[in-house]
Coordinates of C-alpha atoms and ligand atoms in Angstrom, one line a residue:
X1 CA 139.9 116.6 90.1
X2 CA 141.2 119.5 87.9
X3 CA 139.0 119.7 84.8
X4 CA 140.8 120.7 81.7
X5 CA 140.0 124.3 80.7
X6 CA 138.8 123.1 77.3
X7 CA 136.2 120.9 78.9
X8 CA 134.9 123.8 81.1
X9 CA 134.7 126.0 78.1
X10 CA 132.8 123.5 75.9
X11 CA 130.4 122.9 78.8
X12 CA 129.9 126.7 79.2
X13 CA 129.4 127.2 75.5
X14 CA 127.0 124.3 75.1
X15 CA 124.8 125.0 78.1
X16 CA 125.0 128.7 78.7
X17 CA 126.7 130.7 75.9
X18 CA 125.5 129.2 72.7
X19 CA 121.9 130.4 73.0
X20 CA 123.2 133.9 73.6
X21 CA 125.6 134.0 70.7
X22 CA 123.8 136.9 69.0
X23 CA 124.0 139.2 72.0
X24 CA 127.6 138.1 72.8
X25 CA 128.6 138.7 69.2
X26 CA 127.1 142.2 69.3
X27 CA 129.0 142.9 72.5
X28 CA 132.2 141.7 71.0
X29 CA 131.6 143.8 67.9
X30 CA 131.1 146.9 70.0
X31 CA 134.2 146.1 72.0
X32 CA 136.2 145.7 68.8
X33 CA 135.0 149.2 67.8
X34 CA 136.1 150.6 71.2
X35 CA 139.4 148.8 70.9
X36 CA 140.0 150.1 67.4
X37 CA 139.6 153.7 68.6
X38 CA 142.8 153.4 70.5
X39 CA 144.7 152.6 67.3
X40 CA 142.9 155.4 65.4
X41 CA 143.8 157.9 68.2
X42 CA 147.5 157.1 68.1
X43 CA 147.5 157.2 64.3
X44 CA 145.9 160.7 64.4
X45 CA 148.8 162.0 66.5
X46 CA 151.2 162.0 63.6
X47 CA 149.2 164.5 61.4
X48 CA 148.5 166.5 64.5
X49 CA 152.2 167.1 65.0
X50 CA 153.6 167.0 61.5
X51 CA 150.8 168.9 59.7
X52 CA 149.2 171.0 62.4
X53 CA 151.8 171.9 65.0
X54 CA 154.9 171.8 62.9
X55 CA 153.4 172.2 59.4
X56 CA 150.9 174.9 60.5
X57 CA 148.3 173.6 57.9
X58 CA 145.1 175.5 58.8
X59 CA 142.9 173.1 56.8
X60 CA 144.3 170.1 58.6
X61 CA 143.6 171.5 62.1
X62 CA 139.8 171.2 61.4
X63 CA 139.8 167.7 60.1
X64 CA 142.1 166.4 62.8
X65 CA 139.9 168.0 65.5
X66 CA 136.8 166.6 64.0
X67 CA 138.4 163.2 63.6
X68 CA 139.6 163.1 67.2
X69 CA 136.1 164.1 68.4
X70 CA 134.6 161.4 66.1
X71 CA 136.8 158.8 67.6
X72 CA 135.8 159.7 71.2
X73 CA 132.1 159.7 70.3
X74 CA 132.4 156.3 68.7
X75 CA 134.2 155.1 71.8
X76 CA 131.5 156.5 74.1
X77 CA 128.7 154.8 72.2
X78 CA 130.5 151.5 71.7
X79 CA 131.6 151.4 75.3
X80 CA 128.2 152.1 76.7
X81 CA 126.6 149.6 74.3
X82 CA 128.8 146.6 75.2
X83 CA 128.6 147.3 78.9
X84 CA 124.8 147.3 78.9
X85 CA 124.7 144.1 76.8
X86 CA 127.3 142.4 79.0
X87 CA 125.7 143.3 82.3
X88 CA 122.5 141.8 81.2
X89 CA 124.1 138.7 79.7
X90 CA 126.3 138.1 82.7
X91 CA 123.3 138.1 85.0
X92 CA 121.5 135.7 82.8
X93 CA 124.4 133.4 82.4
X94 CA 124.8 133.3 86.2
X95 CA 121.0 132.7 86.6
X96 CA 121.2 129.9 84.1
X97 CA 124.1 128.3 85.9
X98 CA 122.2 128.5 89.2
X99 CA 119.2 126.8 87.6
X100 CA 121.3 124.1 86.2
X101 CA 123.1 123.5 89.5
X102 CA 119.8 123.5 91.5
X103 CA 118.1 121.1 89.2
X104 CA 121.1 118.8 89.2
X105 CA 121.7 118.9 93.0
X106 CA 118.1 117.9 93.6
X107 CA 118.7 114.6 91.7
X108 CA 121.6 113.6 94.0
X109 CA 121.7 111.0 96.8
X110 CA 121.3 111.7 100.5
X111 CA 125.0 110.6 100.8
X112 CA 125.9 113.7 98.8
X113 CA 123.9 115.9 101.1
X114 CA 125.7 114.4 104.1
X115 CA 129.1 115.4 102.7
X116 CA 127.9 118.8 101.5
X117 CA 125.9 120.6 104.2
X118 CA 123.2 123.2 103.2
X119 CA 125.5 126.2 103.7
X120 CA 128.2 124.9 101.5
X121 CA 125.7 124.0 98.8
X122 CA 124.1 127.5 99.0
X123 CA 127.6 129.0 98.6
X124 CA 128.2 126.8 95.5
X125 CA 124.9 127.6 93.9
X126 CA 124.9 131.3 94.8
X127 CA 128.5 132.3 95.7
X128 CA 130.3 130.6 92.9
X129 CA 127.9 131.9 90.3
X130 CA 128.1 135.4 91.8
X131 CA 131.9 135.3 91.6
X132 CA 131.6 134.4 87.9
X133 CA 129.1 137.2 87.3
X134 CA 131.8 139.7 88.3
X135 CA 134.3 138.1 86.1
X136 CA 132.5 137.7 82.8
X137 CA 132.6 141.5 82.0
X138 CA 136.4 141.9 82.4
X139 CA 137.1 138.7 80.6
X140 CA 134.9 139.2 77.6
X141 CA 135.7 142.9 77.2
X142 CA 139.4 142.1 77.4
X143 CA 138.9 139.6 74.7
X144 CA 136.8 141.8 72.5
X145 CA 138.2 145.3 73.1
X146 CA 141.8 144.7 74.3
X147 CA 142.8 142.3 71.6
X148 CA 141.6 144.6 68.9
X149 CA 143.2 147.6 70.6
X150 CA 146.4 145.7 71.0
X151 CA 146.5 144.7 67.3
X152 CA 145.5 148.1 66.0
X153 CA 148.1 149.9 68.2
X154 CA 150.8 147.4 67.2
X155 CA 149.8 148.0 63.6
X156 CA 150.3 151.7 64.0
X157 CA 153.6 151.2 65.8
X158 CA 154.9 148.8 63.2
X159 CA 153.8 151.1 60.4
X160 CA 155.9 153.8 62.0
X161 CA 159.0 151.8 62.7
X162 CA 159.2 148.0 63.1
X163 CA 162.6 148.2 64.9
X164 CA 161.3 150.6 67.6
X165 CA 158.4 148.2 68.1
X166 CA 160.7 145.3 68.5
X167 CA 162.8 147.1 71.0
X168 CA 159.7 148.1 73.0
X169 CA 158.2 144.6 73.3
X170 CA 161.3 142.4 73.3
X171 CA 160.8 141.9 77.0
X172 CA 157.3 140.5 76.7
X173 CA 158.2 136.8 76.0
X174 CA 160.2 136.8 79.2
X175 CA 156.9 137.1 81.0
X176 CA 155.4 133.9 79.7
X177 CA 156.7 131.6 82.3
X178 CA 156.2 133.7 85.4
X179 CA 152.7 134.6 84.2
X180 CA 151.8 130.9 83.8
X181 CA 153.1 130.3 87.4
X182 CA 151.1 133.2 88.8
X183 CA 148.0 132.1 87.0
X184 CA 148.3 128.6 88.6
X185 CA 148.7 130.2 92.0
X186 CA 145.7 132.4 91.5
X187 CA 143.6 129.4 90.6
X188 CA 144.7 127.3 93.5
X189 CA 144.3 130.1 96.0
X190 CA 141.0 131.1 94.5
X191 CA 139.8 127.5 94.9
X192 CA 140.7 127.4 98.5
X193 CA 139.1 130.8 99.0
X194 CA 135.8 129.4 97.6
X195 CA 136.3 126.4 99.8
X196 CA 136.6 128.6 102.9
X197 CA 133.6 130.7 101.7
X198 CA 131.5 127.5 101.7
X199 CA 132.7 126.8 105.3
X200 CA 131.6 130.3 106.3
X201 CA 128.2 129.8 104.9
X202 CA 127.9 126.5 106.7
X203 CA 128.8 128.1 110.0
X204 CA 126.2 130.9 109.5
X205 CA 123.6 128.3 108.5
X206 CA 124.2 126.4 111.7
X207 CA 124.2 129.5 113.9
X208 CA 120.9 130.9 112.5
X209 CA 119.2 127.5 112.7
X210 CA 120.5 126.8 116.2
X211 CA 120.1 130.3 117.6
X212 CA 117.8 129.3 120.4
X213 CA 120.2 126.6 121.5
X214 CA 123.1 129.0 121.3
X215 CA 121.3 131.5 123.5
X216 CA 120.1 129.0 126.0
X217 CA 123.6 127.4 126.4
X218 CA 125.3 130.8 126.4
X219 CA 127.5 129.7 123.5
X220 CA 127.6 133.0 121.6
X221 CA 131.3 133.6 122.2
X222 CA 132.1 130.0 121.3
X223 CA 130.2 130.4 118.0
X224 CA 131.8 133.8 117.3
X225 CA 135.2 132.2 117.8
X226 CA 134.4 129.3 115.4
X227 CA 133.3 131.8 112.8
X228 CA 136.4 133.9 113.3
X229 CA 138.6 130.9 112.7
X230 CA 136.8 130.1 109.5
X231 CA 136.9 133.7 108.5
X232 CA 140.7 133.9 109.0
X233 CA 141.1 131.0 106.6
X234 CA 138.9 132.7 104.1
X235 CA 140.7 136.1 104.4
X236 CA 144.1 134.4 104.0
X237 CA 143.1 132.5 100.9
X238 CA 141.2 135.4 99.3
X239 CA 144.1 137.8 100.0
X240 CA 146.6 135.5 98.4
X241 CA 144.4 135.0 95.4
X242 CA 143.8 138.8 94.9
X243 CA 147.4 139.7 95.4
X244 CA 148.6 137.0 93.0
X245 CA 146.1 138.3 90.5
X246 CA 147.4 141.9 91.1
X247 CA 151.0 140.9 90.5
X248 CA 150.2 140.0 86.8
X249 CA 149.6 143.6 85.5
X250 CA 152.5 144.7 87.7
X251 CA 154.9 142.4 85.9
X252 CA 153.7 143.8 82.6
X253 CA 154.5 147.3 83.8
X254 CA 158.0 146.3 84.6
X255 CA 158.6 145.0 81.1
X256 CA 157.0 148.2 79.8
X257 CA 159.5 150.3 81.7
X258 CA 162.4 148.5 80.0
X259 CA 160.8 148.8 76.6
X260 CA 160.1 152.5 76.9
X261 CA 163.6 153.3 78.1
X262 CA 165.0 151.4 75.1
X263 CA 162.9 153.2 72.5
X264 CA 163.5 156.6 74.2
X265 CA 167.3 156.1 73.9
X266 CA 167.3 154.8 70.3
X267 CA 164.4 156.8 68.9
X268 CA 165.5 160.0 70.7
X269 CA 168.9 159.8 69.0
X270 CA 167.2 159.2 65.5
X271 CA 165.1 162.4 65.9
X272 CA 168.2 164.4 66.9
X273 CA 169.9 163.0 63.8
X274 CA 166.8 164.0 61.7
X275 CA 166.1 160.5 60.4
X276 CA 162.6 160.6 62.0
X277 CA 160.0 163.3 62.5
X278 CA 158.7 164.4 65.8
X279 CA 155.1 163.4 64.7
X280 CA 156.3 159.9 64.0
X281 CA 157.9 159.6 67.4
X282 CA 154.9 161.0 69.2
X283 CA 152.5 158.8 67.3
X284 CA 154.7 155.8 68.1
X285 CA 155.1 156.8 71.8
X286 CA 151.3 157.2 72.2
X287 CA 150.7 153.9 70.5
X288 CA 153.2 152.1 72.7
X289 CA 151.8 153.8 75.9
X290 CA 148.4 152.7 74.8
X291 CA 149.6 149.1 74.0
X292 CA 150.7 148.4 77.5
X293 CA 147.2 149.3 78.8
X294 CA 145.3 146.5 77.0
X295 CA 148.3 144.3 77.6
X296 CA 148.0 144.8 81.3
X297 CA 144.3 144.2 81.1
X298 CA 144.8 141.0 79.1
X299 CA 147.3 140.1 81.8
X300 CA 144.6 140.6 84.5
X301 CA 142.3 138.5 82.4
X302 CA 144.7 135.7 83.0
X303 CA 144.1 136.3 86.8
X304 CA 140.4 136.7 86.4
X305 CA 140.1 133.6 84.3
X306 CA 142.1 131.7 86.9
X307 CA 139.7 132.8 89.6
X308 CA 136.7 132.1 87.4
X309 CA 138.1 128.7 86.6
X310 CA 138.2 127.9 90.3
X311 CA 134.5 128.6 90.6
X312 CA 133.7 126.8 87.4
X313 CA 135.6 123.7 88.5
X314 CA 133.7 123.7 91.7
X315 CA 130.4 123.8 89.8
X316 CA 131.5 121.2 87.3
X317 CA 132.5 118.9 90.2
X318 CA 128.9 119.1 91.5
X319 CA 127.4 118.6 88.0
X320 CA 129.7 115.6 87.4
X321 CA 128.3 113.9 90.5
X322 CA 125.8 111.3 89.5
X323 CA 123.2 109.7 91.7
X324 CA 123.9 106.1 92.4
X325 CA 120.2 105.4 92.3
X326 CA 120.0 104.5 88.7
X327 CA 116.5 104.5 87.2
X328 CA 116.2 101.2 85.2
X329 CA 116.2 101.6 81.4
X330 CA 113.1 99.3 81.2
X331 CA 111.3 99.5 84.5
X332 CA 109.2 96.6 85.7
X333 CA 105.5 97.4 86.2
X334 CA 104.4 98.3 89.7
X335 CA 103.1 95.0 91.2
X336 CA 99.5 95.0 92.3
X337 CA 100.1 93.3 95.6
X338 CA 102.0 95.8 97.7
X339 CA 103.8 93.6 100.2
X340 CA 107.3 94.8 101.2
X341 CA 110.1 92.5 102.0
X342 CA 113.7 93.1 103.3
X343 CA 116.0 90.2 102.5
X344 CA 119.3 90.2 104.5
X345 CA 119.6 94.0 104.0
X346 CA 122.9 95.6 104.9
X347 CA 123.4 99.3 104.9
X348 CA 126.1 101.7 106.1
X349 CA 126.4 105.5 106.2
X350 CA 130.0 106.0 105.0
X351 CA 131.8 103.4 107.1
X352 CA 129.3 103.2 110.0
X353 CA 127.3 100.0 109.5
X354 CA 123.6 100.7 110.4
X355 CA 121.7 97.7 109.0
X356 CA 123.4 94.4 109.4
X357 CA 121.3 91.7 107.7
X358 CA 117.7 92.9 108.4
X359 CA 115.0 90.7 107.1
X360 CA 111.2 90.9 107.5
X361 CA 108.0 91.1 105.4
X362 CA 105.3 93.7 105.7
X363 CA 102.3 91.9 104.3
X364 CA 100.0 93.6 101.8
X365 CA 97.0 95.3 103.3
X366 CA 98.3 94.7 106.9
X367 CA 99.8 96.9 109.5
X368 CA 103.4 96.1 110.5
X369 CA 105.0 97.9 113.5
X370 CA 108.8 98.4 113.8
X371 CA 109.9 98.8 117.4
X372 CA 113.3 98.8 119.0
X373 CA 115.7 101.1 120.9
X374 CA 116.7 104.5 119.4
X375 CA 119.5 104.0 116.8
X376 CA 118.3 100.5 116.0
X377 CA 117.9 101.5 112.3
X378 CA 114.2 101.8 112.0
X379 CA 114.1 105.2 110.2
X380 CA 116.9 103.9 108.0
X381 CA 114.5 101.1 106.8
X382 CA 112.1 103.8 105.7
X383 CA 114.9 105.5 103.8
X384 CA 115.7 102.3 101.9
X385 CA 112.0 101.5 101.3
X386 CA 111.5 104.8 99.5
X387 CA 114.8 104.4 97.8
X388 CA 116.6 107.4 99.2
X389 CA 119.5 105.0 99.2
X390 CA 120.1 101.5 98.0
X391 CA 121.2 98.7 100.4
X392 CA 124.8 97.7 100.3
X393 CA 123.9 94.1 100.3
X394 CA 120.7 92.1 100.2
X395 CA 117.5 93.3 98.5
X396 CA 114.2 94.9 99.1
X397 CA 111.1 93.9 97.1
X398 CA 107.7 95.4 96.5
X399 CA 105.2 92.7 95.7
X400 CA 108.2 90.4 94.8
X401 CA 109.9 92.9 92.5
X402 CA 113.3 94.4 93.5
X403 CA 112.9 98.1 94.1
X404 CA 115.8 98.7 91.8
X405 CA 113.8 97.4 88.9
X406 CA 111.0 99.8 89.3
X407 CA 110.7 103.4 88.0
X408 CA 112.0 105.6 90.8
X409 CA 109.2 108.3 90.5
X410 CA 106.5 105.6 90.3
X411 CA 107.9 103.7 93.2
X412 CA 107.9 106.9 95.4
X413 CA 104.3 107.5 94.3
X414 CA 103.3 104.4 96.1
X415 CA 104.2 105.9 99.5
X416 CA 102.5 108.3 101.9
X417 CA 105.2 109.1 104.5
X418 CA 105.1 110.9 107.7
X419 CA 108.7 111.2 108.6
X420 CA 110.3 112.2 111.9
X421 CA 111.2 115.5 110.5
X422 CA 108.9 116.1 107.5
X423 CA 109.8 119.5 106.0
X424 CA 107.4 122.3 105.6
X425 CA 108.1 125.2 103.2
X426 CA 107.4 128.9 103.4
X427 CA 104.2 128.7 101.4
X428 CA 100.6 128.7 102.3
X429 CA 99.6 125.8 104.6
X430 CA 97.2 124.6 101.9
X431 CA 100.1 124.4 99.4
X432 CA 102.2 122.5 101.9
X433 CA 99.4 120.0 102.5
X434 CA 98.9 119.6 98.7
X435 CA 102.5 118.6 98.1
X436 CA 102.4 115.3 96.4
X437 CA 98.6 115.6 95.8
X438 CA 98.3 118.7 93.6
X439 CA 95.0 117.6 92.0
X440 CA 93.2 117.2 95.4
X441 CA 90.0 119.2 95.7
X442 CA 89.4 121.8 98.4
X443 CA 86.9 119.5 100.0
X444 CA 89.5 116.7 100.2
X445 CA 92.0 119.2 101.6
X446 CA 89.6 120.3 104.4
X447 CA 88.8 116.7 105.2
X448 CA 92.5 115.8 105.4
X449 CA 93.1 118.8 107.8
X450 CA 90.1 117.7 109.9
X451 CA 91.3 114.1 110.1
X452 CA 94.8 115.2 111.0
X453 CA 93.1 117.1 113.9
X454 CA 94.5 120.3 112.5
X455 CA 91.5 122.4 113.4
X456 CA 93.9 125.1 114.5
X457 CA 94.4 126.0 110.8
X458 CA 90.9 127.5 110.7
X459 CA 91.8 129.9 113.6
X460 CA 94.9 131.3 111.9
X461 CA 94.5 134.8 110.5
X462 CA 94.4 133.7 106.8
X463 CA 93.3 130.1 107.5
X464 CA 94.8 127.6 105.2
X465 CA 96.4 130.4 103.2
X466 CA 98.6 131.4 106.1
X467 CA 102.3 130.8 105.2
X468 CA 104.0 128.1 107.2
X469 CA 107.2 130.3 107.6
X470 CA 110.7 129.2 106.5
X471 CA 111.0 125.5 107.3
X472 CA 107.6 125.7 109.0
X473 CA 108.9 128.0 111.7
X474 CA 105.6 129.8 112.1
X475 CA 104.1 126.6 113.5
X476 CA 104.7 124.7 116.7
X477 CA 106.2 121.2 116.6
X478 CA 102.8 119.5 117.1
X479 CA 101.2 121.7 114.5
X480 CA 103.9 120.9 112.0
X481 CA 103.4 117.3 112.6
X482 CA 99.6 117.5 112.0
X483 CA 100.2 119.4 108.7
X484 CA 102.6 116.5 107.8
X485 CA 99.9 114.0 108.6
X486 CA 97.3 115.9 106.6
X487 CA 99.7 115.9 103.7
X488 CA 100.1 112.1 104.0
X489 CA 96.3 111.6 104.3
X490 CA 95.6 113.7 101.3
X491 CA 98.2 111.9 99.2
X492 CA 96.3 108.8 99.7
X493 CA 99.0 106.4 98.4
X494 CA 98.8 102.6 98.6
X495 CA 101.5 102.3 101.2
X496 CA 101.6 104.3 104.4
X497 CA 104.9 104.8 106.3
X498 CA 104.6 106.5 109.7
X499 CA 107.8 107.3 111.6
X500 CA 106.9 108.5 115.1
X501 CA 104.0 110.3 113.4
X502 CA 102.2 111.3 116.5
X503 CA 105.2 111.8 118.9
X504 CA 104.8 115.6 119.1
X505 CA 101.1 115.5 119.9
X506 CA 99.5 115.6 123.3
X507 CA 97.6 112.6 124.4
X508 CA 94.1 113.9 123.4
X509 CA 95.2 114.9 119.9
X510 CA 97.2 111.7 119.5
X511 CA 94.2 109.7 120.2
X512 CA 92.1 111.5 117.5
X513 CA 94.9 111.4 114.9
X514 CA 95.7 107.8 115.6
X515 CA 92.1 107.0 114.8
X516 CA 92.3 108.9 111.5
X517 CA 95.5 107.1 110.6
X518 CA 94.1 103.8 111.5
X519 CA 91.2 104.5 109.2
X520 CA 93.6 105.5 106.5
X521 CA 95.7 102.4 107.1
X522 CA 92.7 100.1 106.6
X523 CA 93.3 97.8 103.6
X524 CA 96.7 99.5 102.9
X525 CA 100.1 98.2 103.5
X526 CA 101.2 100.2 106.6
X527 CA 104.4 100.3 108.5
X528 CA 104.5 102.2 111.7
X529 CA 107.4 103.1 113.9
X530 CA 106.4 104.1 117.3
X531 CA 108.1 104.4 120.7
X532 CA 104.8 104.3 122.6
X533 CA 104.1 100.6 122.5
X534 CA 100.5 101.1 123.4
X535 CA 100.0 102.4 119.9
X536 CA 101.4 99.3 118.2
X537 CA 99.5 96.6 120.1
X538 CA 96.9 96.4 117.4
X539 CA 99.4 95.8 114.6
X540 CA 99.1 92.6 112.6
X541 CA 102.8 92.0 113.1
X542 CA 105.4 93.6 115.3
X543 CA 109.0 93.5 114.1
X544 CA 111.6 94.1 116.9
X545 CA 114.9 95.6 115.7
X546 CA 118.1 96.0 117.7
X547 CA 121.5 97.0 116.4
X548 CA 120.6 96.9 112.7
X549 CA 119.1 93.4 112.9
X550 CA 115.6 92.0 113.3
X551 CA 115.8 90.2 116.6
X552 CA 112.2 89.0 116.9
X553 CA 108.8 89.3 115.2
X554 CA 105.2 88.3 116.0
X555 CA 102.0 89.6 117.4
X556 CA 101.9 91.6 120.6
X557 CA 100.7 88.6 122.6
X558 CA 103.3 86.2 121.0
X559 CA 106.1 88.6 121.7
X560 CA 105.1 89.2 125.3
X561 CA 104.8 85.5 125.9
X562 CA 108.2 84.9 124.5
X563 CA 109.7 87.4 126.9
X564 CA 112.5 88.9 124.8
X565 CA 113.5 92.5 124.1
X566 CA 109.9 93.5 123.3
X567 CA 108.6 92.2 126.6
X568 CA 111.4 94.2 128.4
X569 CA 110.5 97.4 126.5
X570 CA 106.9 96.9 127.1
X571 CA 107.2 96.2 130.8
X572 CA 109.5 99.3 131.1
X573 CA 106.8 101.5 129.6
X574 CA 104.0 99.8 131.4
X575 CA 105.7 100.6 134.7
X576 CA 105.8 104.3 133.8
Ligands
LIG601 N1 123.1 110.7 108.3 C1 123.7 109.8 109.0 N2 125.0 109.7 109.0 C2 125.7 108.7 109.7 N3 125.0 107.9 110.5 C3 123.7 108.0 110.6 C4 123.0 108.9 109.9 N4 121.7 108.8 110.2 C5 121.6 107.8 111.1 N5 122.8 107.3 111.4 C6 123.1 106.2 112.3 O1 122.3 105.1 111.9 C7 121.8 104.5 113.1 C8 120.4 104.2 112.9 O2 119.7 105.4 112.8 P1 118.1 105.4 112.6 O3 117.7 104.5 111.5 O4 117.7 106.8 112.5 O5 117.7 104.8 114.0 P2 116.2 104.7 114.6 O6 115.2 105.4 113.7 O7 116.0 103.3 114.9 O8 116.3 105.5 115.9 C9 122.2 105.3 114.2 O9 123.2 104.6 115.0 C10 122.7 106.6 113.7 O10 123.9 107.0 114.4
LIG602 MG1 114.2 107.1 113.9

């Protein structure tokens, strides 16, 4: 799964860097100026010694002083400039990556979300891009500034004495192999640190969403211990990654030590012999001392890049995931008669078979009820009808056309769904109800709320403008369900799917809402899942499911007369 670095770079360039080339080029230019000041400074040391200190040239002292000051001013301005530009660009690049990730993740299948829990995805979208944000600066400035500094300093050193230069840097090539090894290690450990960070985020997500359950069951210590274990893994990996990265500049210092000692020995003897001036030696010495600084930084860039690459690879892995729900190139038109048929449908979550050859038809304009014990696969049928996933075998048709031949967005537009766990968002209730029906008028909105028996909305402090709270947490279960029903009513789509739509309501509200839903269902293809069999008696057809199969179907009276599973379920409830 290791993407080649060139692939990562071309993706970054194409999607995130190319449109900022102007700003990046300006930053690189300023970095080059800052880098060149190092060479200039070491070059000025020679006249400082040979003309000012030793030559006692009073004219030269002024120009050398001014030149040194000028170099520092240039460095200050260039350094400030590129840091400001980069800080801004780094934020924007990370923001762009986040946008790209989010947009892509939303296209993926439910199967992807089962493998990748919310916490882990949050860590990918936010954590991995944040890691990168901290690495752009060092990487780019090393490339812009340190490469130029290195070249200019080496130029000065070579200009003074190529043999000295050679002695000083002869050890550098020895580093290539260990540096490559270290980089690899940094990348691997950084990847496992990011992996652990995702696990930490998942744990936190679970704890905060399950906080009431944790308190009620006294599981605080258990959860803390789980978190500690995850954290220990993260700390270990992160520490390994950081210490491997820190070893890179340390290695370069070791080579520097050998180089300096060599030049000191050889050059020192030459000065004593009078073949070289003190100014030349000092200039060279400063140049070499300064050379190792950018060299070390370029070395840490190797580490930073290896860490960045771990994050980039994780992002790329998500972006490379494709939904298996292909949209047909030339979609068939949506059929006018909206009957729904399952033909020998098989479906499995990972390896767990859920539907094992389910077949039935929900006739156009009629109400079909799905009943059966919990776990029979009823909700899964709704998932497949709305193409959250495709069946493994068999087919599902709408008006005789395979769902896979229809445009996905158009297909989903045919459904109003009240699911078992319809999501609300931390936006005004009105906005929540309008999801999927943006063009509805206020009058329609009020009617939908009234039909859903959601009169409570009017009594809230800001009425329909009251925020629903994150994941609808400001509302009770029954209130959330009524908002979800209002949403489905307002959407007013040709097919109505109701999955335990009134299960959280009290008997009185249920009666009212059931009436509104019955009114809405009139003339529409409706499929209802309900545990309370009293609510499905009126259905045109009742489909009985068990263990992923349709075991019986017919009207209430037919099924009771036949005395199968339905009759058993009905009698059990009737006794209650
Ligand atoms: N996300 C999932 N991952 C794995 N198995 C699942 C998942 N969702 C449901 N199942 C399994 O599929 C079966 C049918 O689930 P479902 O369709 O929700 O049943 P019903 O709505 O009839 O109660 C259950 O046995 C359940 O364990
Ligand atoms: Mg269900």
